[in-house]
Each structure stands twice: as structure tokens, then as C-alpha cells.
C-alpha positions as YAML, in Angstrom:
chain: A
units: angstrom
residues:
- id: 1
  name: MET
  ca: [211.96, -114.58, -3.23]
- id: 2
  name: ILE
  ca: [214.96, -112.76, -1.04]
- id: 3
  name: GLN
  ca: [217.90, -114.78, -0.01]
- id: 4
  name: LEU
  ca: [220.66, -114.00, 2.34]
- id: 5
  name: VAL
  ca: [224.26, -114.45, 0.71]
- id: 6
  name: SER
  ca: [227.06, -113.59, 3.74]
- id: 7
  name: LEU
  ca: [229.38, -111.41, 1.98]
- id: 8
  name: ARG
  ca: [233.72, -112.54, 2.78]
- id: 9
  name: VAL
  ca: [236.12, -110.53, 2.81]
- id: 10
  name: GLY
  ca: [238.11, -111.19, -0.37]
- id: 11
  name: ALA
  ca: [237.84, -113.63, -3.56]
- id: 12
  name: ARG
  ca: [235.87, -116.85, -3.28]
- id: 13
  name: PRO
  ca: [239.08, -119.18, -5.24]
- id: 14
  name: VAL
  ca: [236.70, -122.09, -6.56]
- id: 15
  name: PRO
  ca: [232.98, -120.71, -7.54]
- id: 16
  name: GLN
  ca: [231.12, -123.05, -5.98]
- id: 17
  name: PRO
  ca: [229.63, -125.63, -8.87]
- id: 18
  name: VAL
  ca: [225.76, -125.43, -9.60]
- id: 19
  name: ALA
  ca: [222.68, -127.86, -6.89]
- id: 20
  name: THR
  ca: [222.95, -131.17, -8.01]
- id: 21
  name: PRO
  ca: [218.70, -131.06, -8.50]
- id: 22
  name: LEU
  ca: [219.01, -128.61, -10.49]
- id: 23
  name: VAL
  ca: [221.97, -130.55, -12.73]
- id: 24
  name: TRP
  ca: [219.54, -132.91, -12.74]
- id: 25
  name: VAL
  ca: [216.40, -131.09, -14.42]
- id: 26
  name: THR
  ca: [218.26, -129.62, -17.05]
- id: 27
  name: ALA
  ca: [219.40, -132.87, -17.72]
- id: 28
  name: PHE
  ca: [216.41, -134.31, -18.59]
- id: 29
  name: VAL
  ca: [214.94, -131.48, -20.23]
- id: 30
  name: GLY
  ca: [218.08, -131.07, -22.71]
- id: 31
  name: ALA
  ca: [218.04, -134.97, -22.85]
- id: 32
  name: LEU
  ca: [213.97, -134.68, -23.96]
- id: 33
  name: THR
  ca: [214.46, -131.48, -26.11]
- id: 34
  name: LEU
  ca: [218.00, -133.12, -27.40]
- id: 35
  name: VAL
  ca: [216.45, -136.92, -28.03]
- id: 36
  name: ALA
  ca: [213.31, -135.06, -29.69]
- id: 37
  name: LEU
  ca: [215.54, -132.90, -31.93]
- id: 38
  name: HIS
  ca: [217.53, -136.37, -32.83]
- id: 39
  name: ASN
  ca: [214.68, -137.82, -33.57]
- id: 40
  name: THR
  ca: [212.94, -134.88, -35.94]
- id: 41
  name: LEU
  ca: [215.63, -134.95, -37.82]
- id: 42
  name: ILE
  ca: [217.59, -138.50, -38.01]
- id: 43
  name: GLY
  ca: [215.43, -140.95, -36.75]
- id: 44
  name: LEU
  ca: [215.13, -144.05, -34.72]
- id: 45
  name: ASP
  ca: [217.27, -146.77, -36.19]
- id: 46
  name: ARG
  ca: [220.60, -144.45, -35.56]
- id: 47
  name: PRO
  ca: [220.42, -144.34, -32.36]
- id: 48
  name: ALA
  ca: [224.32, -143.14, -32.16]
- id: 49
  name: PRO
  ca: [224.36, -139.62, -32.57]
- id: 50
  name: ALA
  ca: [221.83, -139.27, -30.13]
- id: 51
  name: LEU
  ca: [224.85, -140.80, -27.70]
- id: 52
  name: ALA
  ca: [226.89, -138.45, -28.51]
- id: 53
  name: ALA
  ca: [225.13, -135.19, -27.89]
- id: 54
  name: LEU
  ca: [223.64, -136.64, -24.57]
- id: 55
  name: SER
  ca: [227.05, -137.35, -24.11]
- id: 56
  name: LEU
  ca: [228.30, -134.49, -24.61]
- id: 57
  name: LEU
  ca: [225.84, -132.75, -22.90]
- id: 58
  name: ALA
  ca: [226.73, -134.43, -19.52]
- id: 59
  name: ALA
  ca: [229.59, -133.57, -19.47]
- id: 60
  name: LEU
  ca: [228.85, -129.46, -19.88]
- id: 61
  name: LEU
  ca: [226.31, -130.41, -16.91]
- id: 62
  name: GLY
  ca: [229.77, -131.94, -15.77]
- id: 63
  name: VAL
  ca: [231.32, -128.89, -15.91]
- id: 64
  name: TYR
  ca: [229.30, -126.82, -13.61]
- id: 65
  name: ALA
  ca: [227.68, -130.07, -11.45]
- id: 66
  name: ARG
  ca: [229.10, -131.76, -8.25]
- id: 67
  name: PHE
  ca: [231.46, -135.47, -8.82]
- id: 68
  name: ALA
  ca: [227.99, -136.72, -6.55]
- id: 69
  name: ALA
  ca: [225.04, -135.32, -9.27]
- id: 70
  name: ALA
  ca: [227.17, -137.49, -11.88]
- id: 71
  name: PRO
  ca: [225.88, -140.92, -11.64]
- id: 72
  name: GLY
  ca: [221.91, -139.26, -11.48]
- id: 73
  name: THR
  ca: [223.30, -136.85, -14.58]
- id: 74
  name: ALA
  ca: [224.01, -140.16, -16.65]
- id: 75
  name: VAL
  ca: [221.05, -142.60, -15.73]
- id: 76
  name: LEU
  ca: [218.75, -139.39, -16.76]
- id: 77
  name: CYS
  ca: [220.02, -139.11, -20.12]
- id: 78
  name: TRP
  ca: [220.45, -142.14, -20.61]
- id: 79
  name: LEU
  ca: [216.32, -143.21, -19.64]
- id: 80
  name: ILE
  ca: [215.64, -140.33, -22.67]
- id: 81
  name: LEU
  ca: [217.78, -142.42, -24.67]
- id: 82
  name: ASN
  ca: [216.17, -145.92, -24.03]
- id: 83
  name: GLY
  ca: [213.34, -145.10, -23.59]
- id: 84
  name: PHE
  ca: [212.54, -142.75, -26.84]
- id: 85
  name: ALA
  ca: [215.84, -143.16, -28.56]
- id: 86
  name: ILE
  ca: [215.49, -146.11, -29.37]
- id: 87
  name: PRO
  ca: [212.18, -147.89, -30.60]
- id: 88
  name: PRO
  ca: [209.71, -149.35, -29.92]
- id: 89
  name: VAL
  ca: [209.24, -145.68, -28.86]
- id: 90
  name: GLY
  ca: [207.43, -145.20, -24.79]
- id: 91
  name: THR
  ca: [209.27, -148.86, -23.88]
- id: 92
  name: LEU
  ca: [212.33, -149.29, -21.42]
- id: 93
  name: THR
  ca: [214.41, -152.00, -22.82]
- id: 94
  name: TRP
  ca: [217.69, -153.59, -20.97]
- id: 95
  name: ALA
  ca: [220.07, -154.82, -24.30]
- id: 96
  name: GLY
  ca: [222.78, -156.17, -22.01]
- id: 97
  name: HIS
  ca: [226.57, -154.40, -23.60]
- id: 98
  name: ARG
  ca: [224.53, -151.65, -25.68]
- id: 99
  name: ASP
  ca: [223.58, -150.26, -22.33]
- id: 100
  name: THR
  ca: [225.75, -150.96, -20.50]
- id: 101
  name: PHE
  ca: [228.35, -149.54, -22.86]
- id: 102
  name: TRP
  ca: [225.94, -146.19, -22.77]
- id: 103
  name: LEU
  ca: [225.86, -145.75, -18.71]
- id: 104
  name: ALA
  ca: [229.60, -145.78, -18.55]
- id: 105
  name: CYS
  ca: [230.14, -143.49, -21.73]
- id: 106
  name: LEU
  ca: [227.08, -141.06, -20.19]
- id: 107
  name: CYS
  ca: [228.79, -141.48, -16.54]
- id: 108
  name: ALA
  ca: [232.21, -140.56, -17.74]
- id: 109
  name: ALA
  ca: [231.39, -137.96, -19.93]
- id: 110
  name: ALA
  ca: [229.87, -135.86, -17.27]
- id: 111
  name: LEU
  ca: [232.41, -137.49, -15.09]
- id: 112
  name: VAL
  ca: [235.07, -135.70, -17.66]
- id: 113
  name: GLY
  ca: [233.84, -132.41, -17.33]
- id: 114
  name: THR
  ca: [233.42, -132.33, -13.51]
- id: 115
  name: VAL
  ca: [237.29, -133.16, -13.73]
- id: 116
  name: LEU
  ca: [238.12, -130.62, -16.02]
- id: 117
  name: ALA
  ca: [236.58, -128.57, -14.00]
- id: 118
  name: ARG
  ca: [237.61, -128.58, -11.65]
- id: 119
  name: ILE
  ca: [240.88, -128.81, -12.33]
- id: 120
  name: VAL
  ca: [240.00, -125.41, -14.42]
- id: 121
  name: HIS
  ca: [239.46, -123.94, -11.30]
- id: 122
  name: ALA
  ca: [241.52, -125.27, -9.05]
- id: 123
  name: ARG
  ca: [244.33, -123.62, -11.59]
- id: 124
  name: ALA
  ca: [242.93, -120.64, -11.16]
- id: 125
  name: ALA
  ca: [242.63, -120.00, -7.97]
- id: 126
  name: TYR
  ca: [246.49, -121.01, -6.89]
- id: 127
  name: ARG
  ca: [247.37, -118.33, -9.98]
- id: 128
  name: ARG
  ca: [245.08, -116.01, -7.70]
- id: 129
  name: ILE
  ca: [246.50, -116.78, -4.65]
- id: 130
  name: THR
  ca: [250.16, -116.85, -4.97]
- id: 131
  name: PRO
  ca: [251.97, -114.37, -6.01]
- id: 132
  name: ALA
  ca: [253.34, -112.30, -9.45]
- id: 133
  name: GLY
  ca: [256.91, -113.24, -9.75]
- id: 134
  name: PRO
  ca: [259.17, -111.51, -12.43]
- id: 135
  name: SER
  ca: [257.68, -110.47, -15.28]
- id: 136
  name: THR
  ca: [260.35, -111.34, -17.35]
- id: 137
  name: ALA
  ca: [264.52, -113.19, -17.05]
- id: 138
  name: ALA
  ca: [266.10, -109.53, -17.61]
- id: 139
  name: ASP
  ca: [264.25, -109.12, -14.20]
- id: 140
  name: VAL
  ca: [265.91, -111.92, -12.26]
- id: 141
  name: ASP
  ca: [268.79, -110.12, -10.37]
- id: 142
  name: ASP
  ca: [269.86, -113.49, -8.65]
- id: 143
  name: TRP
  ca: [271.57, -114.75, -11.64]
- id: 144
  name: PRO
  ca: [274.67, -117.51, -10.82]
- id: 145
  name: ALA
  ca: [277.84, -116.44, -12.33]
- id: 146
  name: GLY
  ca: [277.59, -116.68, -16.21]
- id: 147
  name: TYR
  ca: [274.78, -117.37, -16.39]
- id: 148
  name: GLY
  ca: [272.81, -114.76, -16.79]
- id: 149
  name: PRO
  ca: [270.55, -112.88, -19.60]
- id: 150
  name: PRO
  ca: [271.25, -112.37, -22.78]
- id: 151
  name: ALA
  ca: [272.79, -108.31, -22.97]
...
């Protein structure tokens, strides 16, 4: 399929985030893979490593996603965690405090990843559009009297 892309003059200051459905598909497939790996290597009796792995996945996906994708990413990871990483496998359950904590961890991880990416992109864009200043202190010619660079 040919995709038409408009050519812009100059550099884009901030990269465009990945489309939300693509982030959600990646979250679903990645969560299934991580939970299957967790169940194979560790077992069903310890869901904490699965929560940590899924939180890292959510944070990594948050780096490339929009803010609107964070809740959906967290819910998809939680569904896989709840359905396949704790007994009884294949059954969704709701244990108030535990599941609330898991959802909060996953959502926070996705949001932290998104916020960190936006900060890094904004700083890079700011550096690209600001004029370059003097490279060293010795290059500055307008020092006040008596406060010049060491000779």
C-alpha cells in the first residue's frame, strides 16, 4: 500500500506518537508473551514479577504513545495479568485492593513513560530551534569589568 506523506520544509521539532490502536495491539501481544514466559519460568504462585514486567512494558509503550493510550494500555495489561498470571487461569476475578493497586501501577507506568518521552522530545526540540550560544566562557566578549575569564 502506498501512503502519501506531505513533505515539510525544515525539521519537525517533536516526533509524532504512534497510533493508539497499534500501541494497544502491541500491549496485548506483549502482555500475552510476557505472562506466558512468566508462567513457564516462575509459575503462577508469584504474580509480582509479572506485574513488574508488565509495568516495564507499559512504560516502554508509553514512550511511543499518546496520553490517551495510557489507560487502555494499563487495562489490557491488567486483563492479561488477572486472567492468566494468577490462579484460576482463564478466569477474571476482582480482588478490590490488589486489582486496584495493579491497575494504578500499570497506568502510572504508562503515564510515566509518556511524560518522560514528551520531556525528552521537548528538550531536544528546544535545543534544535534555539540559536547556538558561545561554546566556552572565553568566547564571551561582554564580561563586566574585573570579572573576565581567567587568563
